[in-house]
Amino acid sequence: AGLSSNTLSLDVELAEKIRTLPGVKFVTPIAQYIQNTGTGIGFRVTEGIIFDSYAETTGIKLVSGQAPQNNDEVIVDEEYAAEKKLTVGSQVKTLDKTFKLAGIYTPVVGSRIKVRLSMLQELLSAENHCTMLFVRCLNTKDQQAVAKQISETTTDIQIIFTSDLPRLYSQGLPALDVFLNVLVALSIFISTLVILLSMYTAIVERTREIGVLKSLGASSTFIIWTIEKEALVIGIIGVLIGHGLAFLSRLLITSFTTLQNIHFEWEWLVITTLVGIIGALVGAIYPAIYAARQDPVVALSYE
C-alpha cells in the first residue's frame, strides 16, 4: 500500500511509527519531484529514496554499480539505461542539474531516475519530510487490517493500495474509457464494412468465374468456403499490419517522449487478433452467400 499527501508534507518519522504496527514488514519514505522535460511531450518524475529500505520494500536489485553515496549521484533502471545508452559513471541530467550515474537497478519500479532522499529534501527545503510512504505487509491478505491501523495512528493522509492504481487511473480519466470503447466499436464496424464491400466488389467482377464453378458442379458450401478463405487471408494480413503499426507507435513514443515503460499485454494481442479475423469472416458472409446463390446460366452470360 502507499500513503500520499501533498508534496513533501509527510514527516519521515511517521515511517518509524508505522513500522511497529502488527502486519507491517517494511516501510520506506519516498519524495517525488515532477518537472517538464523541456523536449518532447510529457513530464519527468524524479524520486528521492533511502536505497536500503526502498530495496527491501520494493524488491529492486542493483545489476551494476552501487547505491548513491552522495547527493550528486543517481541510479536508473536497466531499461532506461539501455534506451539512453548509459553506463555506470555516465552523466544524467535531471532536476536542472547534472548527476553521476552510480548504479543501475532492476526491475522498473516507480520513476526511472532516483536520487537520495536528502537531495530532494535539500532542493525543496523540506528536511525530514517526504511525499509518500510505501508500506509492504507481511501478508497481502492483511492489507485492509494494516490500513485500518495506519488510519487510526495518524490523520490527514490518503491510503492507496497498489492493486487499486489501475482503477484510480481509469476513474481519473472517465471520458478516456468511453472514447476508447467508441473508437474500438467504430474500428470493428468500419473494418467489417470494408471487408464486405471489397469482397462484394470482387465477387461481382468474378461473376463469370463463379458461373463456371457452378456449372462444373461446385456446391454452395465450396463457393462460400472459398470466399471465406480469401477473407481470412485479408484479415490475417490486416492484423499483422495493425500489430506492426502498434509496435512502431510504441517505438516512436518511447523515442520522442518521456513515456518509456510501455508494454503490450499478450492477452489483448490475442483478443485483437481474434476480433480482426472474426470481423473479416463476418464481413464476407453476405458476399459469400450472394455468390453461392448465383444462377450458373445467368452468371455465365454476365458481361
Short mmCIF file of C-alpha atoms in Angstrom, two decimals:
data_model
loop_
_atom_site.label_atom_id
_atom_site.label_comp_id
_atom_site.label_asym_id
_atom_site.label_seq_id
_atom_site.Cartn_x
_atom_site.Cartn_y
_atom_site.Cartn_z
CA ALA A 1 0.00 0.00 0.00
CA GLY A 2 1.12 3.57 -0.48
CA LEU A 3 0.40 6.63 1.60
CA SER A 4 0.46 10.00 -0.06
CA SER A 5 -0.31 13.60 0.76
CA ASN A 6 0.84 16.95 -0.64
CA THR A 7 4.43 17.19 -1.91
CA LEU A 8 6.91 16.61 0.93
CA SER A 9 4.24 17.16 3.56
CA LEU A 10 4.62 13.85 5.38
CA ASP A 11 7.00 13.61 8.32
CA VAL A 12 9.60 10.88 7.77
CA GLU A 13 9.27 9.90 11.45
CA LEU A 14 5.82 8.55 10.60
CA ALA A 15 7.58 5.65 8.89
CA GLU A 16 9.03 4.51 12.21
CA LYS A 17 5.59 4.54 13.85
CA ILE A 18 4.04 2.53 11.04
CA ARG A 19 6.93 0.04 11.03
CA THR A 20 6.00 -1.01 14.60
CA LEU A 21 2.41 -1.89 13.68
CA PRO A 22 1.43 -5.58 13.52
CA GLY A 23 1.45 -6.97 9.98
CA VAL A 24 3.91 -4.41 8.60
CA LYS A 25 7.10 -5.83 7.08
CA PHE A 26 8.84 -2.81 5.54
CA VAL A 27 8.21 0.93 5.24
CA THR A 28 10.19 3.38 3.13
CA PRO A 29 9.77 7.15 2.65
CA ILE A 30 9.72 8.48 -0.92
CA ALA A 31 9.93 12.05 -2.21
CA GLN A 32 8.78 12.93 -5.72
CA TYR A 33 9.64 15.88 -7.92
CA ILE A 34 7.74 16.43 -11.18
CA GLN A 35 9.06 18.69 -13.91
CA ASN A 36 8.57 19.34 -17.61
CA THR A 37 11.14 17.66 -19.79
CA GLY A 38 11.76 20.69 -22.00
CA THR A 39 11.91 18.40 -25.04
CA GLY A 40 9.30 16.11 -26.49
CA ILE A 41 5.95 15.62 -24.82
CA GLY A 42 5.22 14.93 -21.16
CA PHE A 43 6.99 15.27 -17.86
CA ARG A 44 9.66 13.56 -15.80
CA VAL A 45 9.30 12.27 -12.25
CA THR A 46 12.41 12.01 -10.11
CA GLU A 47 12.21 10.10 -6.85
CA GLY A 48 14.22 10.63 -3.70
CA ILE A 49 14.76 7.39 -1.77
CA ILE A 50 16.70 5.76 1.02
CA PHE A 51 18.12 2.93 -1.06
CA ASP A 52 18.38 0.13 1.52
CA SER A 53 14.82 0.47 2.83
CA TYR A 54 13.46 1.12 -0.68
CA ALA A 55 15.15 -2.05 -1.98
CA GLU A 56 13.73 -4.08 0.93
CA THR A 57 10.23 -2.75 0.32
CA THR A 58 10.06 -2.92 -3.48
CA GLY A 59 12.49 -5.76 -4.24
CA ILE A 60 14.75 -3.83 -6.64
CA LYS A 61 18.33 -5.05 -7.04
CA LEU A 62 21.44 -3.41 -8.43
CA VAL A 63 22.74 -5.13 -11.57
CA SER A 64 25.80 -2.89 -11.76
CA GLY A 65 27.40 -0.11 -9.76
CA GLN A 66 26.26 0.89 -6.29
CA ALA A 67 23.64 2.92 -4.47
CA PRO A 68 24.07 6.73 -4.49
CA GLN A 69 26.69 7.64 -1.90
CA ASN A 70 26.13 11.41 -2.03
CA ASN A 71 23.69 13.97 -3.36
CA ASP A 72 25.49 14.22 -6.71
CA GLU A 73 24.73 10.62 -7.72
CA VAL A 74 21.67 8.88 -9.16
CA ILE A 75 20.54 5.39 -10.12
CA VAL A 76 18.35 4.43 -13.10
CA ASP A 77 16.55 1.24 -14.11
CA GLU A 78 18.07 -1.24 -16.55
CA GLU A 79 15.63 -0.47 -19.39
CA TYR A 80 16.20 3.27 -19.13
CA ALA A 81 19.97 2.76 -19.15
CA ALA A 82 19.72 0.61 -22.29
CA GLU A 83 17.44 3.10 -24.06
CA LYS A 84 19.66 6.07 -23.24
CA LYS A 85 22.90 4.07 -23.68
CA LEU A 86 24.04 4.84 -20.13
CA THR A 87 26.69 3.03 -18.12
CA VAL A 88 27.95 3.45 -14.58
CA GLY A 89 29.83 6.74 -14.47
CA SER A 90 27.75 8.38 -17.23
CA GLN A 91 26.23 11.81 -16.74
CA VAL A 92 22.47 12.04 -16.17
CA LYS A 93 20.58 15.32 -16.34
CA THR A 94 17.57 15.84 -14.08
CA LEU A 95 16.35 18.45 -11.60
CA ASP A 96 18.15 21.02 -13.79
CA LYS A 97 21.47 19.52 -12.67
CA THR A 98 23.98 17.00 -13.96
CA PHE A 99 24.46 13.89 -11.82
CA LYS A 100 26.83 10.94 -11.96
CA LEU A 101 25.23 7.55 -12.60
CA ALA A 102 26.19 5.45 -9.58
CA GLY A 103 24.23 2.29 -10.34
CA ILE A 104 21.67 0.51 -12.50
CA TYR A 105 18.81 -1.48 -10.96
CA THR A 106 16.04 -3.86 -11.97
CA PRO A 107 13.05 -4.25 -12.20
CA VAL A 108 11.34 -0.99 -13.19
CA VAL A 109 9.59 0.44 -10.12
CA GLY A 110 8.32 4.00 -9.79
CA SER A 111 10.23 6.73 -11.57
CA ARG A 112 13.08 5.94 -13.93
CA ILE A 113 15.60 8.18 -12.14
CA LYS A 114 16.20 8.06 -8.39
CA VAL A 115 18.34 10.27 -6.17
CA ARG A 116 18.97 10.25 -2.45
CA LEU A 117 16.03 11.37 -0.33
CA SER A 118 18.22 14.02 1.28
CA MET A 119 18.85 15.52 -2.17
CA LEU A 120 15.17 16.32 -2.77
CA GLN A 121 14.68 17.42 0.82
CA GLU A 122 17.51 19.89 0.39
CA LEU A 123 16.22 21.04 -3.02
CA LEU A 124 12.70 21.66 -1.71
CA SER A 125 13.79 22.93 1.72
CA ALA A 126 11.80 20.20 3.42
CA GLU A 127 14.14 18.46 5.84
CA ASN A 128 12.82 15.21 7.33
CA HIS A 129 9.77 15.23 5.04
CA CYS A 130 8.63 13.12 2.09
CA THR A 131 5.83 12.85 -0.46
CA MET A 132 4.63 9.35 0.43
CA LEU A 133 5.37 6.23 2.43
CA PHE A 134 5.46 2.87 0.72
CA VAL A 135 4.30 0.10 3.05
CA ARG A 136 4.85 -3.62 2.49
CA CYS A 137 2.80 -6.05 4.57
CA LEU A 138 3.91 -9.42 5.91
CA ASN A 139 0.88 -10.95 4.19
CA THR A 140 -1.09 -9.37 1.36
CA LYS A 141 -4.30 -10.68 2.96
CA ASP A 142 -3.68 -8.34 5.90
CA GLN A 143 -3.66 -5.15 3.80
CA GLN A 144 -7.09 -3.98 4.93
CA ALA A 145 -6.31 -4.58 8.60
CA VAL A 146 -2.95 -2.80 8.33
CA ALA A 147 -4.57 0.12 6.50
CA LYS A 148 -7.14 0.45 9.28
CA GLN A 149 -4.39 0.52 11.91
CA ILE A 150 -2.49 3.18 9.97
CA SER A 151 -5.58 5.37 9.62
CA GLU A 152 -6.11 5.11 13.38
CA THR A 153 -2.48 6.01 14.03
CA THR A 154 -2.43 9.21 12.01
CA THR A 155 -4.87 11.51 10.19
CA ASP A 156 -4.90 13.71 7.08
CA ILE A 157 -3.41 11.03 4.84
CA GLN A 158 -4.71 9.01 1.92
CA ILE A 159 -4.12 5.27 1.82
CA ILE A 160 -3.92 3.75 -1.66
CA PHE A 161 -3.44 0.05 -2.39
CA THR A 162 -1.15 -0.70 -5.32
CA SER A 163 -3.80 -3.09 -6.66
CA ASP A 164 -6.19 -0.11 -6.94
CA LEU A 165 -3.89 2.07 -9.05
CA PRO A 166 -5.20 0.97 -12.49
CA ARG A 167 -8.78 1.59 -11.34
CA LEU A 168 -7.86 5.01 -9.94
CA TYR A 169 -6.17 5.97 -13.21
CA SER A 170 -9.35 4.99 -15.09
CA GLN A 171 -11.53 6.97 -12.70
CA GLY A 172 -9.26 9.97 -13.13
CA LEU A 173 -9.97 9.94 -16.88
CA PRO A 174 -13.52 8.56 -17.21
CA ALA A 175 -14.05 10.14 -20.64
CA LEU A 176 -10.99 8.30 -21.95
CA ASP A 177 -12.58 4.89 -21.36
CA VAL A 178 -15.74 5.96 -23.19
CA PHE A 179 -13.69 7.37 -26.05
CA LEU A 180 -11.63 4.18 -26.37
CA ASN A 181 -14.72 1.95 -26.30
CA VAL A 182 -16.41 4.03 -29.02
CA LEU A 183 -13.19 4.04 -31.05
CA VAL A 184 -12.87 0.25 -30.84
CA ALA A 185 -16.54 -0.25 -31.80
CA LEU A 186 -16.17 2.08 -34.79
CA SER A 187 -12.96 0.34 -35.85
CA ILE A 188 -14.65 -3.07 -35.80
CA PHE A 189 -17.69 -1.77 -37.70
CA ILE A 190 -15.64 0.03 -40.36
CA SER A 191 -13.22 -2.87 -40.88
CA THR A 192 -16.13 -5.31 -41.25
CA LEU A 193 -17.83 -2.96 -43.71
CA VAL A 194 -14.63 -2.58 -45.74
CA ILE A 195 -14.26 -6.37 -45.98
CA LEU A 196 -17.91 -6.67 -47.04
CA LEU A 197 -17.60 -4.05 -49.78
CA SER A 198 -14.25 -5.29 -51.08
CA MET A 199 -15.41 -8.91 -51.21
CA TYR A 200 -18.72 -7.96 -52.83
CA THR A 201 -16.86 -5.96 -55.49
CA ALA A 202 -14.50 -8.88 -56.09
CA ILE A 203 -17.43 -11.28 -56.49
CA VAL A 204 -19.22 -9.02 -58.98
CA GLU A 205 -16.02 -8.83 -61.03
CA ARG A 206 -15.72 -12.64 -60.97
CA THR A 207 -19.32 -13.48 -61.72
CA ARG A 208 -18.41 -15.49 -64.84
CA GLU A 209 -15.79 -17.50 -62.90
CA ILE A 210 -18.42 -18.30 -60.28
CA GLY A 211 -20.77 -19.40 -63.08
CA VAL A 212 -18.09 -21.74 -64.43
CA LEU A 213 -17.60 -23.29 -60.97
CA LYS A 214 -21.34 -23.73 -60.52
CA SER A 215 -21.70 -25.33 -63.97
CA LEU A 216 -18.89 -27.76 -63.14
CA GLY A 217 -20.80 -28.89 -60.07
CA ALA A 218 -19.25 -26.76 -57.32
CA SER A 219 -21.51 -26.76 -54.28
CA SER A 220 -22.68 -23.65 -52.47
CA THR A 221 -20.61 -24.71 -49.46
CA PHE A 222 -17.47 -24.90 -51.60
CA ILE A 223 -18.02 -21.40 -53.02
CA ILE A 224 -18.79 -19.92 -49.60
CA TRP A 225 -15.68 -21.51 -48.07
CA THR A 226 -13.50 -20.33 -50.99
CA ILE A 227 -14.60 -16.73 -50.45
CA GLU A 228 -14.29 -17.00 -46.67
CA LYS A 229 -10.72 -18.29 -47.06
CA GLU A 230 -9.86 -15.21 -49.09
CA ALA A 231 -11.40 -13.00 -46.41
CA LEU A 232 -9.44 -14.93 -43.76
CA VAL A 233 -6.16 -14.18 -45.54
CA ILE A 234 -7.09 -10.49 -45.78
CA GLY A 235 -7.98 -10.47 -42.08
CA ILE A 236 -4.67 -12.07 -41.05
CA ILE A 237 -2.70 -9.60 -43.16
CA GLY A 238 -4.68 -6.73 -41.62
CA VAL A 239 -3.99 -8.00 -38.10
CA LEU A 240 -0.25 -8.31 -38.80
CA ILE A 241 -0.14 -4.77 -40.22
CA GLY A 242 -2.11 -3.46 -37.23
CA HIS A 243 0.22 -5.10 -34.72
CA GLY A 244 3.24 -3.84 -36.66
CA LEU A 245 1.90 -0.27 -36.55
CA ALA A 246 1.24 -0.63 -32.81
CA PHE A 247 4.85 -1.68 -32.11
CA LEU A 248 6.12 1.07 -34.40
CA SER A 249 3.99 3.61 -32.50
CA ARG A 250 5.48 2.38 -29.22
CA LEU A 251 8.97 2.83 -30.64
CA LEU A 252 8.18 6.40 -31.73
CA ILE A 253 6.55 7.27 -28.39
CA THR A 254 9.47 5.96 -26.34
CA SER A 255 11.95 7.69 -28.66
CA PHE A 256 10.38 11.16 -28.69
CA THR A 257 8.55 11.41 -25.35
CA THR A 258 9.30 10.65 -21.70
CA LEU A 259 6.91 7.69 -21.73
CA GLN A 260 9.30 4.75 -21.65
CA ASN A 261 7.66 1.85 -19.84
CA ILE A 262 5.08 0.86 -22.47
CA HIS A 263 4.18 -2.81 -22.68
CA PHE A 264 1.56 -4.73 -24.66
CA GLU A 265 -0.39 -7.39 -22.78
CA TRP A 266 -0.37 -10.69 -24.66
CA GLU A 267 -3.99 -11.39 -23.80
CA TRP A 268 -5.03 -8.18 -25.59
CA LEU A 269 -2.88 -9.04 -28.59
CA VAL A 270 -4.74 -12.36 -28.78
CA ILE A 271 -8.11 -10.61 -28.37
CA THR A 272 -7.38 -8.09 -31.13
CA THR A 273 -6.19 -10.91 -33.39
CA LEU A 274 -9.42 -12.84 -32.86
CA VAL A 275 -11.57 -9.73 -33.32
CA GLY A 276 -9.77 -8.87 -36.57
CA ILE A 277 -10.10 -12.37 -38.01
CA ILE A 278 -13.72 -12.85 -36.90
CA GLY A 279 -14.60 -9.40 -38.27
CA ALA A 280 -13.15 -10.37 -41.65
CA LEU A 281 -15.07 -13.65 -41.73
CA VAL A 282 -18.34 -11.97 -40.69
CA GLY A 283 -17.85 -9.23 -43.28
CA ALA A 284 -17.50 -11.84 -46.03
CA ILE A 285 -20.64 -13.80 -45.12
CA TYR A 286 -23.10 -11.81 -47.26
CA PRO A 287 -20.85 -11.68 -50.37
CA ALA A 288 -20.18 -15.41 -49.99
CA ILE A 289 -23.89 -16.28 -49.76
CA TYR A 290 -24.63 -13.94 -52.67
CA ALA A 291 -22.04 -15.76 -54.79
CA ALA A 292 -23.31 -19.20 -53.74
CA ARG A 293 -26.85 -18.32 -54.84
CA GLN A 294 -25.82 -17.24 -58.32
CA ASP A 295 -27.65 -19.00 -61.13
CA PRO A 296 -24.93 -20.58 -63.34
CA VAL A 297 -26.73 -19.69 -66.60
CA VAL A 298 -27.15 -16.03 -65.58
CA ALA A 299 -23.60 -15.89 -64.22
CA LEU A 300 -22.08 -17.25 -67.45
CA SER A 301 -23.96 -14.67 -69.53
CA TYR A 302 -22.80 -11.79 -67.29
CA GLU A 303 -20.76 -9.16 -69.14
#
